[in-house]
mmCIF file of C-alpha atoms in Angstrom:
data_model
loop_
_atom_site.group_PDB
_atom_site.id
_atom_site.type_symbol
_atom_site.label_atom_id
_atom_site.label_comp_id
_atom_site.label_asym_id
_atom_site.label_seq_id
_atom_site.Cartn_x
_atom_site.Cartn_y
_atom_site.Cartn_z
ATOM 1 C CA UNK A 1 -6.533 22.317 -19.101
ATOM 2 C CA UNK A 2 -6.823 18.903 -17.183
ATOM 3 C CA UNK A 3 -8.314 16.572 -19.503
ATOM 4 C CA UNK A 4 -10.898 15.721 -16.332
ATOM 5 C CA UNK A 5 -11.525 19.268 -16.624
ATOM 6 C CA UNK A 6 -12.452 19.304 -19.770
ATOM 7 C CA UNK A 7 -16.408 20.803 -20.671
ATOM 8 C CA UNK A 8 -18.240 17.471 -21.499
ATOM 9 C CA UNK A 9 -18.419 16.097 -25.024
ATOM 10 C CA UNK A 10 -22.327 16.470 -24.598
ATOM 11 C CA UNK A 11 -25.035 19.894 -23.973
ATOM 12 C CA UNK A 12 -27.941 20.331 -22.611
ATOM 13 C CA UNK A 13 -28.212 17.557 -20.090
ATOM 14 C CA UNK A 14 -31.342 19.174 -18.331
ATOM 15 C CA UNK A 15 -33.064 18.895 -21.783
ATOM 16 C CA UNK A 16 -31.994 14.818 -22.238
ATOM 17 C CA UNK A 17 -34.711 12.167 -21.386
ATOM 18 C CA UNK A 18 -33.692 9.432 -18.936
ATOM 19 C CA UNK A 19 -32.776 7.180 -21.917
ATOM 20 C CA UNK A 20 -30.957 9.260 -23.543
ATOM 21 C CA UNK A 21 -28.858 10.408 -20.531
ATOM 22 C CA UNK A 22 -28.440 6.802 -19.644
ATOM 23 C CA UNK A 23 -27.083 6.064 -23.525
ATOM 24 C CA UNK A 24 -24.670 9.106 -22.865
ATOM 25 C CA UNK A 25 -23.112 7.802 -19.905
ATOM 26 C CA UNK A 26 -23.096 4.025 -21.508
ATOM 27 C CA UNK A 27 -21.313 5.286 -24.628
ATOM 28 C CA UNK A 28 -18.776 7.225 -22.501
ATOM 29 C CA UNK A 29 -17.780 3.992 -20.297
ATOM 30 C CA UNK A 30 -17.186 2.239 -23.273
ATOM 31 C CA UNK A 31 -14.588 4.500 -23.698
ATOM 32 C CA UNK A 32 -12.513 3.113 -19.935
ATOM 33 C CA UNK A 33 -11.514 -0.084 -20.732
ATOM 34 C CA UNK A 34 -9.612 0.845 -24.147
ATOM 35 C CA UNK A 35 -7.976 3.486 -21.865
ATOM 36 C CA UNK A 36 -6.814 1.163 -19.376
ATOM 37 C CA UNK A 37 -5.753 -1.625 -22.167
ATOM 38 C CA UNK A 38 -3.296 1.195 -23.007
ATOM 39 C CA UNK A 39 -1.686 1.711 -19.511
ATOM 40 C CA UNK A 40 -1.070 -2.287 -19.026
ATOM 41 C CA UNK A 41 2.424 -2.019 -19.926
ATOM 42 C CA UNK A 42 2.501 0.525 -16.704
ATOM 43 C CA UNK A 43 0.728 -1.878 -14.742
ATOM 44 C CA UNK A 44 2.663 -4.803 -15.177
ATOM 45 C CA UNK A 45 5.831 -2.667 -13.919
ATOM 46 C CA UNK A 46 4.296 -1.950 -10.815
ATOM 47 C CA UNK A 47 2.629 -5.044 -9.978
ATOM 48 C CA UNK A 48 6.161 -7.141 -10.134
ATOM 49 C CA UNK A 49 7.855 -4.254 -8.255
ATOM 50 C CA UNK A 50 5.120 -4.834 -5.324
ATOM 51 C CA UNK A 51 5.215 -8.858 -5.457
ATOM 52 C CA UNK A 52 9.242 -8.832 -5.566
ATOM 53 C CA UNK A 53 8.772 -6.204 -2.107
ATOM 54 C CA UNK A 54 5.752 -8.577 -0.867
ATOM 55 C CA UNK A 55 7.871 -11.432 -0.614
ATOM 56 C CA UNK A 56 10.517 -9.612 1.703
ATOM 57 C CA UNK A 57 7.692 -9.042 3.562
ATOM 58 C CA UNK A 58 6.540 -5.302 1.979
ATOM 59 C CA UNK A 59 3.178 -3.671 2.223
ATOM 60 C CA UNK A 60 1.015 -1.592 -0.296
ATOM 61 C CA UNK A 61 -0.537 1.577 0.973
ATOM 62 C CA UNK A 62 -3.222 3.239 -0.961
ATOM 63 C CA UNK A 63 -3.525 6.815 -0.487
ATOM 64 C CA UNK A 64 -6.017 9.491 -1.973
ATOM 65 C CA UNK A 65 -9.144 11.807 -1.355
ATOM 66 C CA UNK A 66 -12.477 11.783 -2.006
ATOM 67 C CA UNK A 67 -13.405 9.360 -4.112
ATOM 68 C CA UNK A 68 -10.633 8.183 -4.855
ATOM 69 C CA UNK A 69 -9.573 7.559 -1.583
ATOM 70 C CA UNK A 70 -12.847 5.793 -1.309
ATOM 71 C CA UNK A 71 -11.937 3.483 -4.150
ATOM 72 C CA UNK A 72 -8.490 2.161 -2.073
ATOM 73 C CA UNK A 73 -10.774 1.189 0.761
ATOM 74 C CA UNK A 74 -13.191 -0.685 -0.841
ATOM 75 C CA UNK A 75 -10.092 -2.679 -3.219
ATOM 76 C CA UNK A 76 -8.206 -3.180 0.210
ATOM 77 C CA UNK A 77 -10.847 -4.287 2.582
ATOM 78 C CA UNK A 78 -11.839 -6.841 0.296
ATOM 79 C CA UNK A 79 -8.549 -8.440 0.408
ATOM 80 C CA UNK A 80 -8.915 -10.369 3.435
ATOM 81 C CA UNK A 81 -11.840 -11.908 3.194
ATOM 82 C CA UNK A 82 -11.402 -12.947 -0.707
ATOM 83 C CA UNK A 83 -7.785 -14.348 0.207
ATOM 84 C CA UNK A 84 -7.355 -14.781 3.650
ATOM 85 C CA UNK A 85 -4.669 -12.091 3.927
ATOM 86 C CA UNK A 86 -4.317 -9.279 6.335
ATOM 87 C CA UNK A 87 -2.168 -5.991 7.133
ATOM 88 C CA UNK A 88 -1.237 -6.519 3.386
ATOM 89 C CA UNK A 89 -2.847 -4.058 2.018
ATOM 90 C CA UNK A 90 -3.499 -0.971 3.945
ATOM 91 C CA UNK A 91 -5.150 2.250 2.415
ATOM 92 C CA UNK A 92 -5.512 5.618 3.837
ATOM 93 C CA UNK A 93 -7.639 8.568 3.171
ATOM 94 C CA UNK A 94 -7.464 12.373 3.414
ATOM 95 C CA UNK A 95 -9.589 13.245 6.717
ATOM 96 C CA UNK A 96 -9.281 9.716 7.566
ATOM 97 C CA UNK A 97 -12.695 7.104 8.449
ATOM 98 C CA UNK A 98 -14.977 9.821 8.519
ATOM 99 C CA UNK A 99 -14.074 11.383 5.387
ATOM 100 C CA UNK A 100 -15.434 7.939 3.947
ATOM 101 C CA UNK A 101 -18.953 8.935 4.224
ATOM 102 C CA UNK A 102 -18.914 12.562 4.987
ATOM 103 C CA UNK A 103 -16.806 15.037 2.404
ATOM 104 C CA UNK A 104 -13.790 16.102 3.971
ATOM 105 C CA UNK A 105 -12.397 18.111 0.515
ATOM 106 C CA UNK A 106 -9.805 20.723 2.832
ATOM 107 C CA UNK A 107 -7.954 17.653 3.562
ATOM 108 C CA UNK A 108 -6.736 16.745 0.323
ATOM 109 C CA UNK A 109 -4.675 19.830 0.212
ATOM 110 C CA UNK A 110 -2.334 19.080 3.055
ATOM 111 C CA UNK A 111 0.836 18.569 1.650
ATOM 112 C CA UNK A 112 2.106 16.141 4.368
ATOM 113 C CA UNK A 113 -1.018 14.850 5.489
ATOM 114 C CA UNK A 114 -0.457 11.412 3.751
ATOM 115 C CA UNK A 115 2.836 11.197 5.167
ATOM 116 C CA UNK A 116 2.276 11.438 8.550
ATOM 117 C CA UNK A 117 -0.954 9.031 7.827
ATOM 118 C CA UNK A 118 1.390 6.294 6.974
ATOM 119 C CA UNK A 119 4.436 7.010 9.563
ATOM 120 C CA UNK A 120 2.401 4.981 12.488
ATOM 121 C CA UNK A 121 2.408 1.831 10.570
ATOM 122 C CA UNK A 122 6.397 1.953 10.322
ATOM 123 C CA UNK A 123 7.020 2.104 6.812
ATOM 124 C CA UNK A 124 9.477 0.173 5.580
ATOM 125 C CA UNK A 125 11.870 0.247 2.042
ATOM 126 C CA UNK A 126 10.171 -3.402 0.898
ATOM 127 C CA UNK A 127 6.825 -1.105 1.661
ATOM 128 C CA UNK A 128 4.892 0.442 -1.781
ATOM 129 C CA UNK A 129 3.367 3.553 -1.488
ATOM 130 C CA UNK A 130 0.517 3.850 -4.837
ATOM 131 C CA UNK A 131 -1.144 7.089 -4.906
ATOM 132 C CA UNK A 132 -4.780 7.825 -6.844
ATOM 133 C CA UNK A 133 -5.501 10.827 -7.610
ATOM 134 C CA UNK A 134 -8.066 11.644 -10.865
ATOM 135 C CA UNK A 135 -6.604 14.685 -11.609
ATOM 136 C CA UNK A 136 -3.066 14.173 -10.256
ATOM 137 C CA UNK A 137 -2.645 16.951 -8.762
ATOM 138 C CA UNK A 138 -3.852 16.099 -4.852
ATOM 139 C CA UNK A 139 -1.134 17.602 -2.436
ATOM 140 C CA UNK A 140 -1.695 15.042 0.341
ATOM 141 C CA UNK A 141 -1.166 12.316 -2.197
ATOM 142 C CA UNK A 142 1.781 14.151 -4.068
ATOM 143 C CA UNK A 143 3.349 14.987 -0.442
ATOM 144 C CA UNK A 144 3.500 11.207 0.401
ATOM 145 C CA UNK A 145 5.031 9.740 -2.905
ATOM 146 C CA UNK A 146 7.597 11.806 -2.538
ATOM 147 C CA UNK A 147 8.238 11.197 1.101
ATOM 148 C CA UNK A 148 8.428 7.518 0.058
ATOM 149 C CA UNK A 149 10.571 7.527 -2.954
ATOM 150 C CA UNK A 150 13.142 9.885 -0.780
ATOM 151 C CA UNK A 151 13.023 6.740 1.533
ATOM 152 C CA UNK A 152 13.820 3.945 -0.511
ATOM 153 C CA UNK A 153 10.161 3.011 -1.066
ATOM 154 C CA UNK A 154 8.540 1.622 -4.596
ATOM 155 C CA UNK A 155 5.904 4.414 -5.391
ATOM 156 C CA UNK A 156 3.016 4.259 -7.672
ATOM 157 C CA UNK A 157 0.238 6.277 -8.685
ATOM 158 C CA UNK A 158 -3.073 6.144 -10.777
ATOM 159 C CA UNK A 159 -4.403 9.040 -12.183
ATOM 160 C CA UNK A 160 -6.802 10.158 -15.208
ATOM 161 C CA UNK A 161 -4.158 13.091 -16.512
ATOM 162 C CA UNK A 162 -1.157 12.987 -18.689
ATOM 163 C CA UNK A 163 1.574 14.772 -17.785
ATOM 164 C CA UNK A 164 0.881 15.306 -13.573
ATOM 165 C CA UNK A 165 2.177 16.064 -10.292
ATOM 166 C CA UNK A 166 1.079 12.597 -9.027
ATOM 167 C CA UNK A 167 3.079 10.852 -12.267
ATOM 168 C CA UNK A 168 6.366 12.570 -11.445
ATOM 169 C CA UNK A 169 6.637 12.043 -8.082
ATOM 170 C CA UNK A 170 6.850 8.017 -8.663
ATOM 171 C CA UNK A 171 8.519 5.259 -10.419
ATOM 172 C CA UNK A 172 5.395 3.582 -11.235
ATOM 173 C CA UNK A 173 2.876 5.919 -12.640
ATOM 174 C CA UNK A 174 -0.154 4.535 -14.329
ATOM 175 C CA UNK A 175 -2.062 7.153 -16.127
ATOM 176 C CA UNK A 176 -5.311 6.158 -18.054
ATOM 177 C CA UNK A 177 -6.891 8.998 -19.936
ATOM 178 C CA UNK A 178 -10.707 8.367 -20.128
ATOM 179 C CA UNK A 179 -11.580 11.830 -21.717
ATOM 180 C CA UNK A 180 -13.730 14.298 -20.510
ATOM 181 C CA UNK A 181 -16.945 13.659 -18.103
ATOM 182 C CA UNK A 182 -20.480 13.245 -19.428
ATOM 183 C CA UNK A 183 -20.940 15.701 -16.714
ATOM 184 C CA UNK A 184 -18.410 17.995 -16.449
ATOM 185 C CA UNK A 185 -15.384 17.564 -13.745
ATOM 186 C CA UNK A 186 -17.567 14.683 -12.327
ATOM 187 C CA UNK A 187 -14.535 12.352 -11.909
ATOM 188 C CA UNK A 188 -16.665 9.390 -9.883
ATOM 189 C CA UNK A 189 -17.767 8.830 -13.271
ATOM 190 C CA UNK A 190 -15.605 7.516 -15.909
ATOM 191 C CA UNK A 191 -12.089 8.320 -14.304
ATOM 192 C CA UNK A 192 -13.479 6.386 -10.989
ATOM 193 C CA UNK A 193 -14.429 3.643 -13.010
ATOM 194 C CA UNK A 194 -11.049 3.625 -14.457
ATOM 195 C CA UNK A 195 -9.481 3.540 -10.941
ATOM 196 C CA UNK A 196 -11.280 0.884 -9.706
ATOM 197 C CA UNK A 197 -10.457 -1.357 -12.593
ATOM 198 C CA UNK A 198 -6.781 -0.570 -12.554
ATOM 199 C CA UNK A 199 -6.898 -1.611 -8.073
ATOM 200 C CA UNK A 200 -9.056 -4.240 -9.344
ATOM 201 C CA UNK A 201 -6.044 -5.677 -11.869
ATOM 202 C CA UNK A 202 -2.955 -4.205 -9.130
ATOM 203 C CA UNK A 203 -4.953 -6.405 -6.139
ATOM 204 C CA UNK A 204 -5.609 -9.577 -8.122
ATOM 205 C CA UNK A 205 -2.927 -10.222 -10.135
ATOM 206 C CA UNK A 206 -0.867 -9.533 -6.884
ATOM 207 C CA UNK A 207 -2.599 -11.906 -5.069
ATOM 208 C CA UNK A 208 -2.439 -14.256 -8.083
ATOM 209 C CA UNK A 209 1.539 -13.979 -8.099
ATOM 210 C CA UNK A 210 1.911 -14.335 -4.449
ATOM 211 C CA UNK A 211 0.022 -17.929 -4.903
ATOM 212 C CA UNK A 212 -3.438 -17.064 -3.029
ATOM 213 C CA UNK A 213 -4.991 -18.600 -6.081
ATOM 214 C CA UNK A 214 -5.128 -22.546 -7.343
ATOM 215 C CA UNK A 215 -6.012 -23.232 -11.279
ATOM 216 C CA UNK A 216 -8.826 -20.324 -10.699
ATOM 217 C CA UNK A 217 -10.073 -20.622 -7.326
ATOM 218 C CA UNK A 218 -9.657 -18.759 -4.128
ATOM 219 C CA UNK A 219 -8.303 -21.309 -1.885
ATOM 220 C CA UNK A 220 -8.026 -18.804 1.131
ATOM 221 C CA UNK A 221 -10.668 -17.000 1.614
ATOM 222 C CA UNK A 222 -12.740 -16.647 4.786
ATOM 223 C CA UNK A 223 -15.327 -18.468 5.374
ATOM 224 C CA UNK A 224 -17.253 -15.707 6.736
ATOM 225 C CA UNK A 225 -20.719 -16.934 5.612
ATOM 226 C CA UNK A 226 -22.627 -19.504 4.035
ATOM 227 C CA UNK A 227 -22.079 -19.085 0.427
ATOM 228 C CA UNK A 228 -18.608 -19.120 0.793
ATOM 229 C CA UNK A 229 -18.837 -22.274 2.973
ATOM 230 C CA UNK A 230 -21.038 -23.699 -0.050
ATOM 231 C CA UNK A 231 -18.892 -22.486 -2.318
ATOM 232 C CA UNK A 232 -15.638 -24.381 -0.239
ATOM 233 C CA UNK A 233 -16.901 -27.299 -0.299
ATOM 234 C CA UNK A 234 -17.692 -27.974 -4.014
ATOM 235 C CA UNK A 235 -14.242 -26.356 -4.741
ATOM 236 C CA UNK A 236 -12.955 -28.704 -2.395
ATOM 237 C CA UNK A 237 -14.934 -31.444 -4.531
ATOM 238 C CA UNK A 238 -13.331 -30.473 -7.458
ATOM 239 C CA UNK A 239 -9.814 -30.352 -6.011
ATOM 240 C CA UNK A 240 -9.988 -33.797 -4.719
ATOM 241 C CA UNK A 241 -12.714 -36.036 -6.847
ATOM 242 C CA UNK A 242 -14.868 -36.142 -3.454
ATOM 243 C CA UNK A 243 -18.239 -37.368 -4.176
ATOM 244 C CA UNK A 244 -19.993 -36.898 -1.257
ATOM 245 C CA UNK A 245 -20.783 -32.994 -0.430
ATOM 246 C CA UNK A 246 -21.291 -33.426 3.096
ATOM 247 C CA UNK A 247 -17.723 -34.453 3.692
ATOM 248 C CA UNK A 248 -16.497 -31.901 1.758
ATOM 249 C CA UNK A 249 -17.799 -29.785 3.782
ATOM 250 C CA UNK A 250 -16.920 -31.064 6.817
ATOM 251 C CA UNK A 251 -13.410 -31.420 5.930
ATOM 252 C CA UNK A 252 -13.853 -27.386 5.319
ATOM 253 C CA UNK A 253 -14.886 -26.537 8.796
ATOM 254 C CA UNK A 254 -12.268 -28.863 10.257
ATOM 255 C CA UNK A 255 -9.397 -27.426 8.602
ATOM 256 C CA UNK A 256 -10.582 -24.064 8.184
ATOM 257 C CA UNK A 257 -9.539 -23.259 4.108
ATOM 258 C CA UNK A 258 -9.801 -24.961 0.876
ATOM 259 C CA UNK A 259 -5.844 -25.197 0.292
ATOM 260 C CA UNK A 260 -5.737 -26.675 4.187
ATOM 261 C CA UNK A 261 -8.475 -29.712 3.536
ATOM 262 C CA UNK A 262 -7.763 -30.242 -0.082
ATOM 263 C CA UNK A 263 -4.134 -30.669 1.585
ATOM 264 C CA UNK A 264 -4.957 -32.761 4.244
ATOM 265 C CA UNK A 265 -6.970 -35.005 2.138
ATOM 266 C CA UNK A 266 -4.385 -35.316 -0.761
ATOM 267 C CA UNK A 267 -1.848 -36.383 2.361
ATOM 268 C CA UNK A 268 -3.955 -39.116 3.777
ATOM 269 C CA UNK A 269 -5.207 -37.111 7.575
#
């Protein structure tokens, strides 16, 4: 049996006070990050395989269903506002936008679904294909990675099972077995968790590598409201030595970035 199949490690949930279901739950997610800590190795392989493709100019699609497919969207739509960088990443969902707030569970089992998802965005070879899928079995994802690997593609996955469908159909597998749910099968629980730290690492350290970051800051991200525009400026403040916050600031909204006005100001304009 699938380990996220597995019957919970705990009874008699209806019978649990709130505490003590909340304590349940707690001492289960304490269980994730030793679980990813062990699939690092797996991550590191996969991140330099997408920043070597990146820099010929490759994309990273994230495929899955349900909630997992859920978790791609939220990792990838942060990307361009956190680092000023778009079309990078791209992720795509069994039933497409409206599965992301209305179930659309059928979808997941069409084998070439995922393919044909990704085929109007011209995949390329320098393109990475990275697959999640809790219990690794999801045809639409399984369809796609191998559709890409055939191609010349770098595939990936991330899934909560040793031993799966999703695993052998790429390079790059990253499997992080969390153990069973506190609530049986419930895989938004501790395998989603798991998920969204591994996009969480795959995203940033990408991002990180392709030289979106400066010491520790995000020097081009969008300016899309006015914390981040508070934010710029005392970054910018610290970059350069500038005193005075209003000019900071203003040298923001000239240039439009951090990395563009610290620039501009370490160059004399």
């Amino acid at each position: 049996m699938k380990t996220t199949e597995q019957a919970s490690l705990y009874t008699g949930l209806e019978k649990m006070s709130t505490i003590q279901i909340l304590e349940g739950i707690n001492r289960e997610d304490h269980k994730v990050p030793d679980a990813v800590a062990e699939a690092l190795p797996a991550i590191e392989k996969l991140v330099d395989g997408i920043v070597e493709r990146a820099g010929r100019g490759g994309r990273i699609f994230y495929l899955g269903a349900g909630t997992s497919g859920r978790l791609g969207i939220v990792d990838a739509s942060e990307i361009p506002p956190t680092y000023g960088v778009q079309g990078l990443f791209i992720a795509l969902m069994a039933g497409g936008d409206k599965a992301i707030r209305t179930a659309a569970e059928g979808a997941e089992d069409d084998r070439g679904g995922g393919w044909n998802d990704i085929l109007p965005y011209n995949p390329t070879v320098n393109d990475t294909v990275i697959g999640i899928a809790a219990s690794g079995t999801t045809p639409y994802v399984v369809g796609a990675l191998e559709e890409a690997r055939g191609r010349g593609m770098l595939t990936g996955c991330i899934t909560c099972n040793a031993g799966s469908p999703v695993a052998a159909a790429c390079e790059c597998p990253v499997t992080v077995v969390c153990g069973p749910e506190f609530v049986t099968g419930s895989t938004r629980m501790k395998s989603g968790t798991a998920q969204k730290m591994v996009l969480n690492m795959i995203s940033t350290a990408v991002m990180i590598r392709l030289g979106h970051v400066r010491g520790n800051r995000m020097v081009d991200m969008q300016l899309t409201n006015e914390k981040l525009l508070d934010r710029g400026a005392r970054m910018i403040m610290e970059e350069t030595g500038i005193a005075d916050y209003s000019l900071a600031r203003e040298l923001l909204i000239k240039y439009g970035q951090v990395r563009a006005a610290v620039d501009a100001y370490g160059n004399g304009k």
